[in-house]
Amino acid sequence: MIRYLTAGESHGPQLTGIVEGVPAGLPITEDEIALHLVRRQKGYGRGGRMAFEKDHAEISSGVRFGKTTGAPIAMQMPNRAHEKDDSNWPKVLAKEGDGKDVEKITVPRPGHADLTGIQKYRYDDIRPAIERSSARETAMRVACSSVARKFLKHFGIEIGGHVTRIGSVGYENSWEDVREIVDPLTEQGAETIFEKSDESPVRCLDKELTQEMRELIIKRRKEGSSLGGHWEVVVTGLPEGLGSFVHWDRKLEGQIAQAIMGTQAMKGVEIGQGFESGRRHGQVVHDEIMYEDDTYKRKSNRMGGLEGGVTTGMPLIVRGVMKPIPTMLTPIDTVDIETKEKKDTRYERSDVCALPRAIVVMESVIAPVLANAFLEKFGGDSIEEIEERYQKHT
């Protein structure tokens, strides 16, 4: 089974990732991983750091002659902010010394891991919480997940996402309006969705909404505030029968929800029609079943490709919500942890709206979950062995 670990701080010398459990013989290159890293760095509303960070993950083990060996894959990604000639980060994040000559950060930002970090780990300086909880970590998460994503693509499974709402601007009927645009694209494979959404600076498939979202970002930037929003990820090519209903922790939607909610700034997730289905009656929620061309099919896909924790063979539809970034130019109230006095929040360089970038992270983090469900059913130690087993199924 595939699992990955990341290490590193936002402004440390590098991010590190290790991916284990990848079968031998999977073709993979650094350029293929870089594709989604580049996508993660694009999007209207991003902060100043993206102007100089050029993320590239260097593979240092687990790949030989362009194919995985079955051994753990190790990757490193340097942080340019740490390497700049005028950088103070080597001093601030030094491995040795007592740090007495480094200014402590004692004013936590509401909505971030600042206060909870010091409460849990008893730091006297918020900096360690800021560094590790930062969304900068998702760069290596995207790199690690890109390996699983390539594994899925090898078997015809594609992933693509788009933005459905930023702040108050979004589709009027989030389910029906989106389906009219997205469902025709899924017939060509889910990667068509991200290719089309990437043409929009906010990764929205609707041109009019794209312009309104840009205008709203400009407005909130001038106010010194921030924005979140809603997103959707679609997966095509999944066979029926992945996941299980026999135990709670084997239900695929539960595993997907863990991957989503374990990502910075995500506050909600739904499968298919999700929360909207709670407002409707059963006849217009559940997907009617038919038998055609020697196979079971569904007349609709309101359940989003999952029933009882198991894939149906229909496209998987995962939707979620991202909160506004808690770092804002216009301060809000907080308390100094040393003096206990009321203070204004401090500003750390950040995006106004990170959702157009975060959608790439959402596409990525579900890839290992789906790859493991696939391996559980068709697994083997090499791609060749898995191909033999999968061909018998199909």
Coordinates of C-alpha atoms in Angstrom, one line a residue:
M1 CA 0.0 0.0 0.0
I2 CA 1.2 3.5 -0.8
R3 CA 1.9 6.0 2.0
Y4 CA 3.9 9.2 2.2
L5 CA 5.5 11.4 4.7
T6 CA 6.6 15.0 4.4
A7 CA 9.1 17.0 6.5
G8 CA 10.4 20.5 6.5
E9 CA 9.4 24.1 7.5
S10 CA 7.9 26.8 5.4
H11 CA 11.1 28.8 5.4
G12 CA 13.6 26.0 6.1
P13 CA 16.3 24.9 3.7
Q14 CA 14.1 22.3 2.0
L15 CA 11.0 20.2 2.0
T16 CA 11.5 16.4 2.1
G17 CA 9.2 13.7 1.0
I18 CA 9.2 9.9 1.1
V19 CA 6.8 7.7 -0.8
E20 CA 6.7 4.0 -0.1
G21 CA 4.7 1.1 -1.4
V22 CA 4.8 2.2 -5.1
P23 CA 5.0 -1.0 -7.3
A24 CA 8.0 -1.5 -9.4
G25 CA 8.0 -0.6 -13.0
L26 CA 5.9 2.5 -13.0
P27 CA 7.3 5.1 -15.5
I28 CA 7.9 8.4 -13.6
T29 CA 10.0 11.5 -14.2
E30 CA 10.7 14.7 -12.3
D31 CA 9.1 16.6 -15.2
E32 CA 5.8 14.7 -14.7
I33 CA 5.8 15.7 -11.0
A34 CA 6.7 19.2 -11.9
L35 CA 3.6 19.6 -14.0
H36 CA 1.3 19.7 -10.9
L37 CA 3.8 21.7 -8.9
V38 CA 3.8 24.4 -11.5
R39 CA -0.1 24.3 -11.6
R40 CA -0.1 24.7 -7.8
Q41 CA 1.9 28.0 -8.1
K42 CA -0.6 29.6 -10.4
G43 CA -3.8 31.4 -9.7
Y44 CA -5.2 34.9 -9.2
G45 CA -5.0 36.1 -5.6
R46 CA -1.7 34.5 -4.8
G47 CA 0.9 36.2 -2.5
G48 CA 4.4 37.5 -3.2
R49 CA 6.3 34.4 -2.4
M50 CA 5.1 32.7 -5.7
A51 CA 7.1 35.4 -7.6
F52 CA 10.4 33.7 -6.7
E53 CA 9.6 30.2 -5.6
K54 CA 10.1 27.8 -8.5
D55 CA 9.1 24.5 -7.0
H56 CA 10.9 21.4 -8.3
A57 CA 11.1 18.0 -6.6
E58 CA 14.4 16.2 -7.1
I59 CA 14.1 12.4 -6.9
S60 CA 17.1 11.0 -5.0
S61 CA 16.1 7.3 -4.7
G62 CA 13.5 4.7 -5.7
V63 CA 13.7 5.4 -9.4
R64 CA 16.1 3.9 -11.9
F65 CA 16.2 4.5 -15.6
G66 CA 12.8 6.3 -15.5
K67 CA 10.9 3.6 -13.6
T68 CA 10.2 2.9 -10.0
T69 CA 12.1 0.0 -8.4
G70 CA 9.6 -0.8 -5.6
A71 CA 11.9 0.8 -3.0
P72 CA 10.9 4.0 -1.1
I73 CA 11.0 7.1 -3.3
A74 CA 12.8 10.1 -1.7
M75 CA 12.4 13.7 -2.9
Q76 CA 13.9 17.0 -1.9
M77 CA 12.6 20.5 -2.7
P78 CA 14.7 23.5 -1.8
N79 CA 13.1 26.6 -0.4
R80 CA 14.3 29.7 -2.3
A81 CA 13.3 32.0 0.5
H82 CA 15.9 30.3 2.7
E83 CA 18.6 30.5 0.0
K84 CA 18.3 34.2 -0.9
D85 CA 21.5 36.1 -0.2
D86 CA 19.7 38.6 2.2
S87 CA 17.8 35.8 3.9
N88 CA 17.6 35.9 7.7
W89 CA 15.9 32.4 7.8
P90 CA 19.1 30.4 8.4
K91 CA 19.5 32.4 11.7
V92 CA 15.8 32.2 12.6
L93 CA 15.5 28.5 12.0
A94 CA 19.0 27.5 13.1
K95 CA 19.5 23.9 14.2
E96 CA 21.9 24.9 17.0
G97 CA 22.3 27.7 19.5
D98 CA 19.9 29.1 22.1
G99 CA 18.0 31.6 19.8
K100 CA 18.3 34.5 22.3
D101 CA 19.2 36.9 19.5
V102 CA 16.1 35.9 17.5
E103 CA 12.9 37.9 18.1
K104 CA 10.1 35.8 19.4
I105 CA 6.6 35.9 17.9
T106 CA 4.1 36.1 20.7
V107 CA 0.9 37.3 18.9
P108 CA -1.2 34.4 17.5
R109 CA -3.5 34.8 14.5
P110 CA -7.1 33.7 15.0
G111 CA -7.9 30.9 12.6
H112 CA -4.3 29.6 12.3
A113 CA -2.5 26.9 14.3
D114 CA -0.6 29.6 16.2
L115 CA -2.4 29.5 19.6
T116 CA -3.3 25.8 19.5
G117 CA 0.4 25.1 18.6
I118 CA 1.8 26.7 21.7
Q119 CA -1.0 25.2 23.9
K120 CA -0.2 21.7 22.6
Y121 CA 3.6 21.8 22.4
R122 CA 4.3 24.5 25.0
Y123 CA 6.4 26.7 22.7
D124 CA 7.4 30.1 24.1
D125 CA 7.7 31.3 20.5
I126 CA 4.9 30.8 17.9
R127 CA 7.4 30.5 15.0
P128 CA 7.6 26.6 15.0
A129 CA 3.8 26.4 14.7
I130 CA 3.8 28.9 11.9
E131 CA 6.5 27.1 10.0
R132 CA 5.2 23.5 10.1
S133 CA 1.4 24.3 9.8
S134 CA 2.0 26.5 6.8
A135 CA 0.4 25.5 3.5
R136 CA 3.9 25.6 2.1
E137 CA 4.0 22.0 3.1
T138 CA 1.5 21.1 0.5
A139 CA 4.1 21.6 -2.2
M140 CA 5.8 18.4 -1.2
R141 CA 2.4 16.8 -0.6
V142 CA 1.6 17.5 -4.3
A143 CA 4.9 16.0 -5.3
C144 CA 4.4 12.8 -3.3
S145 CA 0.8 12.5 -4.5
S146 CA 1.8 13.0 -8.1
V147 CA 3.5 9.6 -8.0
A148 CA 0.1 8.0 -7.0
R149 CA -1.6 10.1 -9.6
K150 CA 0.7 8.7 -12.3
F151 CA -0.1 5.2 -11.1
L152 CA -3.8 5.9 -11.5
K153 CA -3.3 7.4 -14.9
H154 CA -1.4 4.3 -16.0
F155 CA -4.7 2.4 -15.5
G156 CA -6.8 5.1 -17.2
I157 CA -8.0 6.9 -14.0
E158 CA -7.9 10.7 -14.3
I159 CA -8.4 13.5 -11.8
G160 CA -9.5 17.1 -12.5
G161 CA -10.8 20.0 -10.4
H162 CA -12.3 23.4 -10.7
V163 CA -13.5 26.3 -8.5
T164 CA -17.3 26.7 -8.1
R165 CA -17.4 29.7 -5.7
I166 CA -15.1 32.4 -4.3
G167 CA -16.7 34.3 -1.4
S168 CA -20.1 35.5 -2.5
V169 CA -19.6 34.8 -6.2
G170 CA -20.5 31.3 -7.5
Y171 CA -23.0 29.2 -9.5
E172 CA -26.6 30.0 -8.6
N173 CA -27.5 26.3 -8.6
S174 CA -24.3 24.7 -7.5
W175 CA -25.2 21.2 -8.5
E176 CA -27.3 21.5 -11.7
D177 CA -25.4 24.4 -13.2
V178 CA -22.1 22.8 -12.6
R179 CA -23.2 19.4 -14.0
E180 CA -24.3 21.1 -17.3
I181 CA -20.7 22.3 -17.8
V182 CA -18.7 19.5 -16.2
D183 CA -20.5 16.3 -17.3
P184 CA -19.7 16.7 -21.0
L185 CA -16.1 17.2 -20.1
T186 CA -15.9 14.0 -18.1
E187 CA -16.7 12.0 -21.2
Q188 CA -13.2 13.0 -22.4
G189 CA -11.6 12.1 -19.1
A190 CA -11.3 14.2 -15.9
E191 CA -8.0 15.8 -17.0
T192 CA -10.0 17.8 -19.5
I193 CA -11.6 19.5 -16.5
F194 CA -8.3 20.8 -15.1
E195 CA -7.0 21.7 -18.5
K196 CA -10.1 23.8 -19.1
S197 CA -10.1 25.3 -15.6
D198 CA -6.4 26.1 -15.8
E199 CA -7.3 28.6 -18.6
S200 CA -9.1 30.7 -16.0
P201 CA -7.0 32.8 -13.6
V202 CA -9.3 31.6 -10.8
R203 CA -9.8 28.1 -12.2
C204 CA -13.5 28.6 -12.8
L205 CA -15.1 27.1 -15.9
D206 CA -17.6 29.9 -16.3
K207 CA -16.1 33.0 -18.0
E208 CA -18.6 35.5 -16.4
L209 CA -18.0 34.1 -13.0
T210 CA -14.3 34.2 -13.5
Q211 CA -14.4 38.0 -14.1
E212 CA -16.7 38.5 -11.1
M213 CA -14.4 36.4 -8.9
R214 CA -11.4 38.5 -10.0
E215 CA -13.2 41.7 -9.1
L216 CA -14.1 40.4 -5.7
I217 CA -10.5 39.4 -5.0
I218 CA -9.4 42.9 -6.0
K219 CA -12.0 44.4 -3.7
R220 CA -11.0 42.3 -0.7
R221 CA -7.3 42.9 -1.3
K222 CA -7.9 46.6 -1.1
E223 CA -9.7 46.1 2.1
G224 CA -6.8 44.0 3.5
S225 CA -9.1 41.0 3.9
S226 CA -9.1 37.4 2.4
L227 CA -11.4 35.0 0.7
G228 CA -12.2 31.3 0.6
G229 CA -14.7 29.4 -1.5
H230 CA -16.0 26.1 -2.8
W231 CA -14.4 23.6 -5.2
E232 CA -15.1 20.3 -7.0
V233 CA -12.9 17.4 -8.0
V234 CA -14.0 14.7 -10.5
V235 CA -12.3 11.4 -11.0
T236 CA -13.0 9.3 -14.1
G237 CA -12.0 5.7 -15.0
L238 CA -12.5 4.2 -11.6
P239 CA -13.8 0.6 -11.8
E240 CA -16.7 -0.5 -9.6
G241 CA -15.9 -2.3 -6.4
L242 CA -13.2 -0.2 -4.8
G243 CA -13.6 0.4 -1.1
S244 CA -15.8 -1.6 1.3
F245 CA -18.8 -1.3 3.6
V246 CA -17.7 -4.0 6.0
H247 CA -15.9 -1.7 8.5
W248 CA -16.2 2.0 9.1
D249 CA -12.6 2.7 8.4
R250 CA -12.7 0.9 5.0
K251 CA -15.4 3.1 3.5
L252 CA -13.9 5.0 0.7
E253 CA -15.7 8.3 1.3
G254 CA -14.4 8.3 4.9
Q255 CA -10.8 7.9 3.7
I256 CA -11.3 10.6 1.1
A257 CA -12.8 12.9 3.7
Q258 CA -9.7 12.3 6.0
A259 CA -7.4 13.3 3.1
I260 CA -9.4 16.5 2.4
M261 CA -9.9 17.5 6.0
G262 CA -6.3 16.8 6.8
T263 CA -5.3 19.6 4.4
Q264 CA -4.7 23.2 5.5
A265 CA -7.8 25.5 5.5
M266 CA -10.3 22.9 4.5
K267 CA -13.5 23.1 6.5
G268 CA -16.0 20.8 4.8
V269 CA -16.3 17.9 2.3
E270 CA -19.1 16.2 0.5
I271 CA -19.5 13.4 -2.0
G272 CA -21.8 14.0 -5.0
Q273 CA -24.9 16.1 -4.2
G274 CA -23.9 15.9 -0.5
F275 CA -25.5 18.5 1.7
E276 CA -28.0 19.5 -1.0
S277 CA -29.4 16.0 -0.9
G278 CA -30.6 16.7 2.6
R279 CA -33.0 19.3 1.2
R280 CA -34.6 17.0 -1.4
H281 CA -36.8 13.8 -1.3
G282 CA -35.6 10.4 -2.1
Q283 CA -36.9 10.0 -5.6
V284 CA -34.8 12.9 -6.8
V285 CA -31.7 12.0 -4.9
H286 CA -30.9 8.3 -5.4
D287 CA -29.6 7.1 -8.8
E288 CA -31.9 4.6 -10.5
I289 CA -30.3 1.3 -11.6
M290 CA -30.6 -0.3 -15.0
Y291 CA -29.0 -3.3 -16.8
E292 CA -27.7 -2.6 -20.3
D293 CA -25.0 -4.1 -22.5
D294 CA -24.3 -6.9 -20.0
T295 CA -23.6 -4.4 -17.2
Y296 CA -25.3 -2.5 -14.4
K297 CA -25.6 1.2 -15.0
R298 CA -27.1 4.2 -13.2
K299 CA -29.4 6.8 -14.9
S300 CA -27.8 9.6 -12.9
N301 CA -24.8 10.3 -10.6
R302 CA -26.2 12.3 -7.7
M303 CA -24.4 10.0 -5.3
G304 CA -21.1 11.0 -6.8
G305 CA -19.8 7.6 -7.8
L306 CA -20.0 6.0 -4.3
E307 CA -22.6 3.9 -2.6
G308 CA -22.1 2.3 0.8
G309 CA -18.4 3.2 0.8
V310 CA -17.8 1.4 -2.6
T311 CA -17.3 2.8 -6.1
T312 CA -20.1 2.4 -8.6
G313 CA -18.1 2.8 -11.8
M314 CA -19.6 6.3 -12.3
P315 CA -17.3 9.4 -12.0
L316 CA -16.3 10.2 -8.5
I317 CA -17.4 13.7 -7.5
V318 CA -15.8 15.2 -4.4
R319 CA -16.8 18.7 -3.3
G320 CA -15.5 20.9 -0.5
V321 CA -15.1 24.3 1.1
M322 CA -12.0 26.3 2.0
K323 CA -12.0 29.0 4.6
P324 CA -10.5 32.5 4.0
I325 CA -6.8 32.6 4.7
P326 CA -6.3 33.7 8.4
T327 CA -3.4 36.0 7.5
M328 CA -4.8 39.4 6.6
L329 CA -3.4 42.9 6.1
T330 CA -6.2 44.5 8.1
P331 CA -5.7 43.2 11.6
I332 CA -8.3 41.7 13.9
D333 CA -8.2 41.3 17.7
T334 CA -5.9 38.8 19.5
V335 CA -3.8 38.5 22.7
D336 CA -0.1 38.6 23.3
I337 CA 0.8 35.3 24.9
E338 CA 3.5 36.9 27.1
T339 CA 1.7 40.0 28.4
K340 CA -1.9 38.7 27.9
E341 CA -2.8 42.1 26.6
K342 CA -5.1 42.7 23.7
K343 CA -3.2 43.1 20.4
D344 CA -3.8 43.5 16.7
T345 CA -2.8 40.5 14.6
R346 CA 0.6 40.6 12.8
Y347 CA 1.0 40.0 9.0
E348 CA 2.9 37.1 7.5
R349 CA 3.2 37.2 3.7
S350 CA 0.2 35.4 2.3
D351 CA -2.4 35.1 -0.4
V352 CA -5.6 37.0 -0.6
C353 CA -7.3 33.9 -2.0
A354 CA -5.5 30.6 -2.2
L355 CA -8.4 28.5 -3.5
P356 CA -7.3 28.7 -7.2
R357 CA -4.0 27.1 -6.1
A358 CA -5.5 24.8 -3.4
I359 CA -7.7 23.0 -6.0
V360 CA -4.5 21.4 -7.3
V361 CA -3.8 20.2 -3.7
M362 CA -7.3 18.7 -3.5
E363 CA -6.8 16.8 -6.8
S364 CA -3.5 15.5 -5.4
V365 CA -4.3 14.4 -1.9
I366 CA -7.1 12.0 -2.9
A367 CA -4.8 10.2 -5.4
P368 CA -3.0 8.1 -2.8
V369 CA -6.4 7.1 -1.2
L370 CA -7.7 6.0 -4.6
A371 CA -4.5 4.3 -5.5
N372 CA -4.6 2.3 -2.3
A373 CA -8.2 1.2 -2.9
F374 CA -7.1 0.1 -6.4
L375 CA -4.1 -1.8 -5.0
E376 CA -6.2 -3.5 -2.4
K377 CA -8.3 -5.0 -5.1
F378 CA -5.8 -5.6 -7.9
G379 CA -2.5 -5.2 -6.1
G380 CA 0.9 -6.7 -6.8
D381 CA 4.6 -5.9 -6.4
S382 CA 5.0 -4.7 -10.0
I383 CA 3.0 -2.8 -12.6
E384 CA 3.2 -5.9 -14.9
E385 CA 1.6 -8.1 -12.2
I386 CA -1.1 -5.5 -11.5
E387 CA -1.9 -5.2 -15.2
E388 CA -2.4 -8.9 -15.5
R389 CA -4.9 -8.9 -12.6
Y390 CA -6.7 -5.8 -13.7
Q391 CA -7.1 -7.2 -17.3
K392 CA -8.9 -10.2 -15.9
H393 CA -11.4 -7.9 -14.2
T394 CA -12.1 -5.8 -17.2

